[in-house]
XYZ file of C-alpha atoms in Angstrom:
568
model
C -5.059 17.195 29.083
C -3.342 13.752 29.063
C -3.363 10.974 26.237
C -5.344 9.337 28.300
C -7.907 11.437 28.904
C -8.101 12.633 25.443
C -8.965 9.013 24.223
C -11.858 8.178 26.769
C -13.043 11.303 25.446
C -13.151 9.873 22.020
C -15.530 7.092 23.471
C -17.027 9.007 25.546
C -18.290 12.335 23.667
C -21.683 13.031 21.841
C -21.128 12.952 18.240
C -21.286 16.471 16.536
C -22.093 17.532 13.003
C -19.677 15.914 10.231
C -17.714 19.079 8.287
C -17.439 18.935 4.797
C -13.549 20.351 4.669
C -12.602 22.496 2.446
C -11.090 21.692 -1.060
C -7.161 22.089 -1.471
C -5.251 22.183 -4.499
C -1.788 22.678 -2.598
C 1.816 22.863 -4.727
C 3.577 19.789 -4.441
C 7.045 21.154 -6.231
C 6.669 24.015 -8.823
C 9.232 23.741 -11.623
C 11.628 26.768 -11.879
C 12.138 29.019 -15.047
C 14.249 26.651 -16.758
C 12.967 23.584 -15.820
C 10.493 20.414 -16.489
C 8.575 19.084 -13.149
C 6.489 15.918 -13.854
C 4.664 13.853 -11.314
C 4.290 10.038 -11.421
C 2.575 8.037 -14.434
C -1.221 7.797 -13.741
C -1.436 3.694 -13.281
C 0.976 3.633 -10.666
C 1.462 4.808 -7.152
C 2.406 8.602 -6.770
C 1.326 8.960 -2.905
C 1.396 7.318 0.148
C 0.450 7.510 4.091
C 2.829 6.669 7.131
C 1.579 5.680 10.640
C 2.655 9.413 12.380
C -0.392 10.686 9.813
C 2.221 12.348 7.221
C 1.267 12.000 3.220
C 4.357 11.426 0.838
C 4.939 12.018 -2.635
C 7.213 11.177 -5.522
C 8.057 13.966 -8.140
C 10.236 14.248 -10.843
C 11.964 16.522 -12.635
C 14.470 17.791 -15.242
C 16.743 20.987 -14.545
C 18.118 20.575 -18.036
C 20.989 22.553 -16.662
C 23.794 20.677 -17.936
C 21.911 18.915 -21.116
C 22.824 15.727 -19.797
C 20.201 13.581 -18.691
C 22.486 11.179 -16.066
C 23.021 14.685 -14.256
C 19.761 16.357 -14.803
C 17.058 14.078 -14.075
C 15.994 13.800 -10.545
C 13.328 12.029 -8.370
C 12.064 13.894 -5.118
C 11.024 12.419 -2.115
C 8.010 15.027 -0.924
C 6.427 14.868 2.640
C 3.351 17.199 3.976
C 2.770 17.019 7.894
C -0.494 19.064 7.502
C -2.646 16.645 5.729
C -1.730 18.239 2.474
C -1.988 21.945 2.850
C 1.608 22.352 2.394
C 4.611 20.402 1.280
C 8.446 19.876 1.673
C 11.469 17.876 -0.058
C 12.467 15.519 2.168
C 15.165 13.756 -0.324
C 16.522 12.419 -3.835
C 16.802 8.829 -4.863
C 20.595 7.869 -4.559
C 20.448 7.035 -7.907
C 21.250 9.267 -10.759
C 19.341 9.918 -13.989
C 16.438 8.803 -12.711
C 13.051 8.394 -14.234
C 9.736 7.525 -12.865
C 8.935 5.611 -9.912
C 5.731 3.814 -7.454
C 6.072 3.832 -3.617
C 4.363 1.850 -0.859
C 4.122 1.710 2.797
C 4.887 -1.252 4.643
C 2.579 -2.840 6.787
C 3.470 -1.258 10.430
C 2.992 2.187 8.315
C 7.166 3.303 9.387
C 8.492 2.206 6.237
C 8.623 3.473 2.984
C 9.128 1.156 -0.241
C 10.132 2.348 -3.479
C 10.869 1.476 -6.972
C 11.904 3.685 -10.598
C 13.633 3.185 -13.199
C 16.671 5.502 -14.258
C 19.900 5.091 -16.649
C 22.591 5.809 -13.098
C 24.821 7.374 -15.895
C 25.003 3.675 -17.345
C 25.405 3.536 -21.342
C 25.561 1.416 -24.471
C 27.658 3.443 -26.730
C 26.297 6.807 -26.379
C 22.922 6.378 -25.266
C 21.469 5.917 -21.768
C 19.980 2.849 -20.660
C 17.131 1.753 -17.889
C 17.541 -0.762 -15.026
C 14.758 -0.868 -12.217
C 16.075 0.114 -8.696
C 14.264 -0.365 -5.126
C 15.086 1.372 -2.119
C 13.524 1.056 1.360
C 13.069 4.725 3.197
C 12.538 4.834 7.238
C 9.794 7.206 7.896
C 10.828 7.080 12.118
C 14.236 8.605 10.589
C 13.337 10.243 7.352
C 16.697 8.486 6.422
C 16.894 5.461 3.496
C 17.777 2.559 4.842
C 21.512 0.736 3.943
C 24.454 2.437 1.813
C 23.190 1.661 -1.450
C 20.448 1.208 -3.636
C 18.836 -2.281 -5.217
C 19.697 -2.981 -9.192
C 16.402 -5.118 -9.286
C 16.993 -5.719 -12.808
C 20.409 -4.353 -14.608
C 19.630 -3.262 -18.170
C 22.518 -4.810 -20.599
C 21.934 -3.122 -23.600
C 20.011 -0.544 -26.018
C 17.881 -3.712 -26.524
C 17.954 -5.055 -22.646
C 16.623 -1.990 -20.965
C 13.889 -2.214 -18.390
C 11.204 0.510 -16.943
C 7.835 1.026 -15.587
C 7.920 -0.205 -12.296
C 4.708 -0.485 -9.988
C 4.893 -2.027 -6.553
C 2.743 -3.074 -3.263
C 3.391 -4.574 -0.131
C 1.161 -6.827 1.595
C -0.095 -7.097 4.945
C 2.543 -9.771 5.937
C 5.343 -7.099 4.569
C 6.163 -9.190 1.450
C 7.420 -6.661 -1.311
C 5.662 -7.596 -4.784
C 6.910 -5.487 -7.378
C 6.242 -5.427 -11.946
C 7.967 -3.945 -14.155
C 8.508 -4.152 -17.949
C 10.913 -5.294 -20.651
C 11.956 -3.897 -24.029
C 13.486 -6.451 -26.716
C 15.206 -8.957 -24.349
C 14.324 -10.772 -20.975
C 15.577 -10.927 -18.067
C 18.349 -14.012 -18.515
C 17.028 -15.385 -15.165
C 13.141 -14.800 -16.007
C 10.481 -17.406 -15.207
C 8.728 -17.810 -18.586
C 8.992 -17.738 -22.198
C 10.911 -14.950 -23.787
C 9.292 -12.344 -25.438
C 9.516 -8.093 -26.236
C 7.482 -5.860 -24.316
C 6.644 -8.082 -21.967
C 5.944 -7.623 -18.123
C 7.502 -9.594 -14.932
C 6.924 -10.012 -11.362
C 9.526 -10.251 -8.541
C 8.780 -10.456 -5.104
C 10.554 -10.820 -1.219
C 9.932 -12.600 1.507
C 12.748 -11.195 3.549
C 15.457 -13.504 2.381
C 16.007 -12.060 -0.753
C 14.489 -11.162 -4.388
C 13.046 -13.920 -6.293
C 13.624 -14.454 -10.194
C 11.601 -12.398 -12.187
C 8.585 -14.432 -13.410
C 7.008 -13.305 -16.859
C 3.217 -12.067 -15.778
C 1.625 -11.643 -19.379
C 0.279 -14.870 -21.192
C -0.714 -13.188 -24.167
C 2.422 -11.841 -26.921
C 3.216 -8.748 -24.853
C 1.998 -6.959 -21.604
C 3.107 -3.078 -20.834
C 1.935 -0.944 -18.098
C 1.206 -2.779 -15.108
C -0.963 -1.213 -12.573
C 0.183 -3.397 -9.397
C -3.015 -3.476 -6.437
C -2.689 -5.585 -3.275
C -6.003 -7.491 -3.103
C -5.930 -7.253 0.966
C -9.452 -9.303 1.018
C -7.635 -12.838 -0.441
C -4.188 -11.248 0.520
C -3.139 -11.921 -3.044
C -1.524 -8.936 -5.634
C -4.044 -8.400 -8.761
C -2.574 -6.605 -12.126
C -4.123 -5.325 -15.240
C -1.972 -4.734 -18.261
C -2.378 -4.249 -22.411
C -1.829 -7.312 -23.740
C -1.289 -7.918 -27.759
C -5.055 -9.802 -28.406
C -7.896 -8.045 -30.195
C -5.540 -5.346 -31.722
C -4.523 -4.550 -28.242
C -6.505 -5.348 -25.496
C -6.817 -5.151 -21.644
C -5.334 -8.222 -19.536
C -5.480 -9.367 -16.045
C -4.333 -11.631 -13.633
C -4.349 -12.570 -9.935
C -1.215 -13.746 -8.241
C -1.497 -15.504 -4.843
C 1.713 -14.455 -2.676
C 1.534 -17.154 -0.230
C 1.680 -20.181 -2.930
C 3.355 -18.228 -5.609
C 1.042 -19.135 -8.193
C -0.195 -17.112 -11.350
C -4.133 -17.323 -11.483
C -5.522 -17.606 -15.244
C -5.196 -14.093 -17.182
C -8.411 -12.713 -17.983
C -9.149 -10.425 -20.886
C -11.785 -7.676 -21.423
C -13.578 -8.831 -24.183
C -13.810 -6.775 -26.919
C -17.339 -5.981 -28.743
C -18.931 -7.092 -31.816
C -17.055 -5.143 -34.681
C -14.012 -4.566 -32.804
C -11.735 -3.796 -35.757
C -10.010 -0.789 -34.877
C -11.742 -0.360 -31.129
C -7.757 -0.803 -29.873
C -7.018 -0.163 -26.169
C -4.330 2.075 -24.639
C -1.240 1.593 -23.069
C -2.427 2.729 -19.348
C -5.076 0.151 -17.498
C -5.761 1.296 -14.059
C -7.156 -0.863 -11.230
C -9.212 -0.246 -7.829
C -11.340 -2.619 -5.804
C -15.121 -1.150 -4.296
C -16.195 -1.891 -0.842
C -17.511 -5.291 -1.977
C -13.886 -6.629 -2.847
C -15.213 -6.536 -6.985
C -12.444 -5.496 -9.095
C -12.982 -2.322 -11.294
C -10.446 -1.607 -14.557
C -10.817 1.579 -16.093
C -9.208 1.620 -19.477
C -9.176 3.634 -23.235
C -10.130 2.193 -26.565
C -10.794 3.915 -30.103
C -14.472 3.463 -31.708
C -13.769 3.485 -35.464
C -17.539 2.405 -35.962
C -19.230 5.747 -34.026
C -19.974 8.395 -36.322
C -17.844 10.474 -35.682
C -14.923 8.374 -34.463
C -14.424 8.502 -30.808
C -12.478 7.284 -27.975
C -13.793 6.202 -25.660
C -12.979 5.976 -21.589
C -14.741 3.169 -20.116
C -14.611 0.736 -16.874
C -15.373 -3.080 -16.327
C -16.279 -4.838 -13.536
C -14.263 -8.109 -12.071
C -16.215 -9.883 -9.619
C -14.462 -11.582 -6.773
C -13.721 -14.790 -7.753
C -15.469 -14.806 -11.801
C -13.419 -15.898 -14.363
C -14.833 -13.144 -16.820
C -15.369 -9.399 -16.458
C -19.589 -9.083 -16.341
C -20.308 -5.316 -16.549
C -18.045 -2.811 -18.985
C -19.526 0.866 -18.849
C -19.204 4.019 -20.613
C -17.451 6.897 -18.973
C -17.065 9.119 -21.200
C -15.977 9.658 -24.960
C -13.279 12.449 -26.278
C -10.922 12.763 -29.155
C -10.116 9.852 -31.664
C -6.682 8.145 -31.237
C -6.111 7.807 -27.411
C -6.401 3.828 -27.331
C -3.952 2.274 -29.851
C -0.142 1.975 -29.043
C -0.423 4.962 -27.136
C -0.274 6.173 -23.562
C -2.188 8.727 -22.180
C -2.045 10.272 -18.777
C -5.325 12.335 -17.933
C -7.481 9.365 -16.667
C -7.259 7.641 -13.057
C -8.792 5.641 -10.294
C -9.495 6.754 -7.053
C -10.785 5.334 -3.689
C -12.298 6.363 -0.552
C -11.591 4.403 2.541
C -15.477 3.432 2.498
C -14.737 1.649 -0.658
C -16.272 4.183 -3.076
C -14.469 3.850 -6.960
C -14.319 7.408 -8.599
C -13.188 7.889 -11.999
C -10.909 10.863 -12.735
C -10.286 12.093 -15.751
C -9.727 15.596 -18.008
C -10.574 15.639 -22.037
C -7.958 15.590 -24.124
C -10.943 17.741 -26.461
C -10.673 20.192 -24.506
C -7.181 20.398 -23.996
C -7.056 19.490 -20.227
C -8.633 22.612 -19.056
C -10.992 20.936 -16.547
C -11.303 17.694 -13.631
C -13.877 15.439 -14.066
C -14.941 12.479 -11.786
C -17.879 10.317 -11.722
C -18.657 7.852 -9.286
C -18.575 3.717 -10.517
C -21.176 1.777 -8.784
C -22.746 -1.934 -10.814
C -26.190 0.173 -11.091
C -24.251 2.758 -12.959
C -21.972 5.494 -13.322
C -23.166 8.838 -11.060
C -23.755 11.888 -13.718
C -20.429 13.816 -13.886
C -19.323 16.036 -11.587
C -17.139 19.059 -12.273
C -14.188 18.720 -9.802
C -11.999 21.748 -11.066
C -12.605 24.137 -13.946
C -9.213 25.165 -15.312
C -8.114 28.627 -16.579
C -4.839 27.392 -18.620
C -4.010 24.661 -21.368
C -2.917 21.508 -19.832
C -4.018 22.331 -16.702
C -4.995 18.901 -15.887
C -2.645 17.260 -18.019
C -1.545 14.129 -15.814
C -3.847 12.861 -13.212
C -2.626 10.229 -10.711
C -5.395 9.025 -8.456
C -4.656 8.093 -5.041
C -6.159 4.278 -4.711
C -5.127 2.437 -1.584
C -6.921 -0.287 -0.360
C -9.344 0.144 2.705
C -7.299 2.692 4.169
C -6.669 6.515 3.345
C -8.287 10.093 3.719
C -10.395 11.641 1.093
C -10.656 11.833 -2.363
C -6.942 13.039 -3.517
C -4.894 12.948 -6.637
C -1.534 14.393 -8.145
C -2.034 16.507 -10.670
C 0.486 17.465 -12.842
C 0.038 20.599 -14.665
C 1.977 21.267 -18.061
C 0.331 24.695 -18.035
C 3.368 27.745 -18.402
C 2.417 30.689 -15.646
C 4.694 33.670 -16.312
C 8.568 32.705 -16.407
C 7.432 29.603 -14.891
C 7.058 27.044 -18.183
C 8.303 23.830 -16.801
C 4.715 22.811 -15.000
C 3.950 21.745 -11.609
C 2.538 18.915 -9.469
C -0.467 19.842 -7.495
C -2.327 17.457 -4.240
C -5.805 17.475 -5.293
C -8.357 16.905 -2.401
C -9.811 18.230 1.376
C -7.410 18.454 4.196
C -8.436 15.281 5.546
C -7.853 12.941 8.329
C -5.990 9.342 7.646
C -6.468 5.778 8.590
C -3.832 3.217 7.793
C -4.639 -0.549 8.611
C -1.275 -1.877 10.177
C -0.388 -5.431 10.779
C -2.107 -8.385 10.285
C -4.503 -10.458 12.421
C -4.679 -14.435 13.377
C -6.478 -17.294 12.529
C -7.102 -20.727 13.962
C -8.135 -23.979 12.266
C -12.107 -23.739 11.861
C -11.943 -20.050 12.413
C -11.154 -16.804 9.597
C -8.672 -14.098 10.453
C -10.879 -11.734 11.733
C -10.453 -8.074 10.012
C -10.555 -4.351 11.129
C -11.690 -2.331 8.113
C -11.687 1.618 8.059
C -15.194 2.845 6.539
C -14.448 6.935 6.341
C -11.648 9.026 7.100
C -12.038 10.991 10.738
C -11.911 14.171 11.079
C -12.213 16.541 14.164
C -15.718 17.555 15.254
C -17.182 14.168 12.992
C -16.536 10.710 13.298
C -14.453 7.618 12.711
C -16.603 4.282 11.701
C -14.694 1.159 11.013
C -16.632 -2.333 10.469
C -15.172 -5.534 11.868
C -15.467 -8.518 10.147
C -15.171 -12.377 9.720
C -15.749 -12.795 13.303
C -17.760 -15.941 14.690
C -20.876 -15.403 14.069
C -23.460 -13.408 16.873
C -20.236 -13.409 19.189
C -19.252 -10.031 20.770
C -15.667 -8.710 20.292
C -13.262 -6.009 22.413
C -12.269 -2.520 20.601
C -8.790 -1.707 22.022
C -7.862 1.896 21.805
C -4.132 3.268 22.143
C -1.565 5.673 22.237
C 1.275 4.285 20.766
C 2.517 1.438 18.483
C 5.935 1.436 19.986
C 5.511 0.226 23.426
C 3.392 -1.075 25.623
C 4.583 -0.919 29.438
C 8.154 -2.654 29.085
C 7.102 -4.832 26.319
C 8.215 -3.827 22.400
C 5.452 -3.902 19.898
C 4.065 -5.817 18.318
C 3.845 -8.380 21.266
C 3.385 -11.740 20.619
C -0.206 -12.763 22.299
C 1.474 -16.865 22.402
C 2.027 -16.952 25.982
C -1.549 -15.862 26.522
C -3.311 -18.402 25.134
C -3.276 -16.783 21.677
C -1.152 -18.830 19.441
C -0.173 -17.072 16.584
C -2.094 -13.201 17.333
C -0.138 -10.252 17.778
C -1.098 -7.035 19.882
C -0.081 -4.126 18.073
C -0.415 -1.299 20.015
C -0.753 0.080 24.035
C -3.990 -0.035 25.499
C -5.286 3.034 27.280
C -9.011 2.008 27.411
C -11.278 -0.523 25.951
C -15.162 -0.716 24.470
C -17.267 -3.504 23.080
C -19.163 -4.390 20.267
C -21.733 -6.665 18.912
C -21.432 -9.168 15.572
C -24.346 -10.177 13.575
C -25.189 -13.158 12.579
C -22.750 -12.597 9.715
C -19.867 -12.035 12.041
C -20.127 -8.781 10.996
C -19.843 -5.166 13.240
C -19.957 -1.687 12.791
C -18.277 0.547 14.831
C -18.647 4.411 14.714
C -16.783 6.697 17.332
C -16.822 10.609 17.445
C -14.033 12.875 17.625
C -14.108 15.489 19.779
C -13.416 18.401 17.988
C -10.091 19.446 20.294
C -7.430 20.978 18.708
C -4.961 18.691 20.766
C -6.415 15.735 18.934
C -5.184 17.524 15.733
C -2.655 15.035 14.069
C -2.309 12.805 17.244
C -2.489 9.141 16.056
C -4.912 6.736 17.786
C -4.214 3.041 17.191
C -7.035 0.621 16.977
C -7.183 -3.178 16.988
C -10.141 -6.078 18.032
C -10.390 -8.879 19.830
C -13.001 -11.569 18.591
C -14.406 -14.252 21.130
C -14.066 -17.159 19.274
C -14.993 -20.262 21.505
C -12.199 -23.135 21.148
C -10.135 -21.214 18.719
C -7.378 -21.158 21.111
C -6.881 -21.739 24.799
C -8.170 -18.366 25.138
C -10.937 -18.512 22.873
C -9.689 -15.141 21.586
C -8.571 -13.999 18.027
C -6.870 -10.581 17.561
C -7.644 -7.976 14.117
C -5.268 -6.400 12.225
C -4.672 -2.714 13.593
C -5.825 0.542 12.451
C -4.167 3.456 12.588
C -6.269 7.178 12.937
C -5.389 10.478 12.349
C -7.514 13.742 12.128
C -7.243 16.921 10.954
């Protein structure tokens, strides 16, 4: 059957019964006898998705082989074609020494971008020290791109070191990453000096700006870095010094290159002693509100506690309104102190699930519970664990509006047999993906009208995505293609100018077309099946709108974004 074919049968067929898929808990890398195998640190990015429908992963590890850490300290590039039953390493950093890192995909969904930090056999005196490095990887190729990797900020000394990298790329393909300091800034930073601080560098494609100090308050460590793709703008939380360590955050608007006004959790009558952790994380629901899930100590509950708990950022407040209980465990966590065994993650549809094991009971189990403003769902028992540690590290798998279902990397500490060094795990069903690509195009009078994915697809179910900020009760074209490479003899994207469409950009072929309705809100929801063919299996469909927006343009048209789809 052709392409063709296949996708008018995706408009065409009668929707059948959604399966559940089945859970997977597939090896990422498994450490060998002698060795240490880590995955990334919870609050930043461990996994990501490329347009051909393949899931990527960063691991580290230690073959503590020589006893020198510039030779023995690696970080894997991972790939799994099979939406996560099974997995492959695809390369090393050309670094050496390397430590942990965040990746990203671009916004076509070809190109991979990543940052770590790592000593590249560097020293002061005898001791290693940090810089950050970025690297760019082409998923088309599987090769990295250029000879050589970026020093994005050189550490100097035992004192001038630098680490903890987190990074995001935004629609328009503008690389934002963080990262943090030790004693001494950066000599070109933005911003008054200060130790254990945070900055913020960022490129537009002629280079990387100076690194701009993103905490207000005395210091700000562990960035978790989101792109905010509703106000195209990069949002961070952080600790911050205040209230005997606290929980900071602040919005950063690419286009201007302004810092918005940082924002603290407050903390709660008798807060002597109720000290946060080191690791904030950050996810946005399907309303664009900002949730921060973060760890304090209770000194004043009898007995003490810690406590795991999440607070709500509207869009646009200036103060965080809701701050809810998740879940209490063993004194101590919150403080100077990082912990890994709590995460964030998000399901294309927007739904915020908190994932997290109990340091009480020694990481045995998986817990997640569901964060909605009426309330946390009860908890549900994702994985009950046979070993110690089992669930030591949990990385949830957070991008925004795009994705699969609900996945994590897990890194286990647990020894099995001869096999002591631990293991990273994909937590989650074999699902389908959807990747927004691109970016859509605006007009004076008008919004950029936006293609969001609701659910991942999978075969025999369904794909729904909901278009938005059109005109209001106007109707709008649902393009459907085959590839994102070409269209006839034209290269994509294709520049829509000529037609009428100053400034839209088509990003894919069109094999067939369908229409749908906005309400009065300019909003639409879309929901196709998928036939449940096993030639559809891992074939991407590309999707992208066309609004009718009267006087926009000379063709009263405005194009989406473009989504990507691939099911399992």
């Amino acid at each position: 059957m052709s392409r063709t074919a296949l996708l008018s049968l995706v408009l065409a067929a009668t929707l059948l019964p959604v399966p559940s898929g089945h859970a997977q808990d597939s090896i990422i890398r498994n450490a060998a006898p002698t060795e240490l195998m880590r995955g990334m640190l919870s609050h930043t990015k461990s996994m990501a998705r490329s347009s051909d429908g393949r899931l990527w992963a960063l691991t580290w590890n230690d073959t503590k082989k020589t006893g020198s850490i510039d030779k023995d300290r690696h970080l894997w590039l991972c790939v799994s074609s099979d939406g996560g039953q099974s997995w492959s390493v695809v390369t090393e950093t050309r670094s050496i020494g390397e430590a942990y890192g965040s990746l990203a995909i671009g916004p076509l969904g070809k190109r991979l971008h990543i940052a770590w930090y790592g000593n590249d056999g560097k020293k002061a005196g005898t001791a290693f020290i940090n810089s950050v490095f970025y690297a760019a990887f082409d998923t088309t190729t599987d090769k990295w791109e250029g000879t050589a990797d970026t020093i994005i900020q050189p550490a100097l000394s035992d004192r001038e070191q630098y680490t903890d990298p987190d990074i995001v790329v935004t629609a328009d393909g503008v690389v934002v990453m963080s990262f943090g300091n030790r004693y001494v800034a950066p000599s070109t930073a933005v911003g008054p000096a200060g130790s254990w601080c945070s900055y913020l560098v960022w490129n537009k494609g002629s280079g990387w700006s100076k690194p701009h100090r993103i905490n207000v308050d005395g210091s700000g460590i562990g960035v978790d870095l989101e792109y905010d793709v509703r106000n195209h703008g990069v949002d961070m939380c952080y600790r911050i010094t205040t209230g005997g360590y606290g929980t900071g955050y602040r919005h950063f608007d690419v286009a201007t290159e302004k810092f918005g006004t940082e924002i603290t959790i407050p903390q709660l009558a008798g807060a002597s002693g109720k000290y946060h952790g080191n690791r904030n994380h950050l996810a946005f629901d399907a309303n664009g509100d900002m949730w921060v899930l973060y760890v304090r100590n209770n000194k004043t509950a009898s007995p003490t506690v810690s406590e795991l708990r999440v607070a709500l950022l509207k869009q646009g407040a200036t103060a965080f309104s809701q701050d809810l209980l998740v879940t209490t465990d063993t004194y101590g966590m919150g403080g100077n102190v990082s912990s890994y065994n709590y995460s964030l993650s998000t399901l294309p549809d927007g739904t915020v699930w908190a994932l997290y094991s109990l340091k009480k009971e020694t990481y045995q189990n998986l817990y997640g519970r569901i964060v909605r403003t009426s309330g946390l769902t009860p908890r549900l028992t994702l994985r009950t664990g046979t070993r110690t540690s089992q669930f030591a590290w949990v990385s949830g798998h957070r991008p925004t509006l795009q994705g699969g279902g609900l996945h994590a990397m897990i890194t286990d500490f647990s020894a099995i047999g001869t096999l002591v060094g631990g293991r990273n795990l994909f937590l989650g069903p074999v699902s389908g993906t959807v990747l927004r690509h691109g970016s859509g195009c605006d007009a004076k009078g008008f919004s950029t009208p936006e293609l969001y994915p609701v659910e991942a697809p999978m075969l025999g179910g369904k794909l729904t995505m909901l278009a938005t900020d059109h005109p209001a009760s106007t109707s709008g074209i649902l393009l459907l293609g085959a590839t994102d490479s070409k269209f006839g003899p034209f290269n994509l994207p294709l520049d829509l100018s000529g037609l009428g469409m100053t400034g839209c950009r088509l990003w894919q072929d069109v094999v067939t077309t369908g229409l749908y309705s906005c309400d009065a809100t300019g909003q639409a929801k879309i929901t196709l099946p998928y036939p449940k063919l096993a030639t559809l299996a891992g074939v991407p469909i590309f999707f992208q709108g066309i609004a009718v927006a009267p006087t926009a343009n000379k063709a009263s048209l405005l194009a989406t974004n473009g989504l990507t789809s691939i099911a399992h």
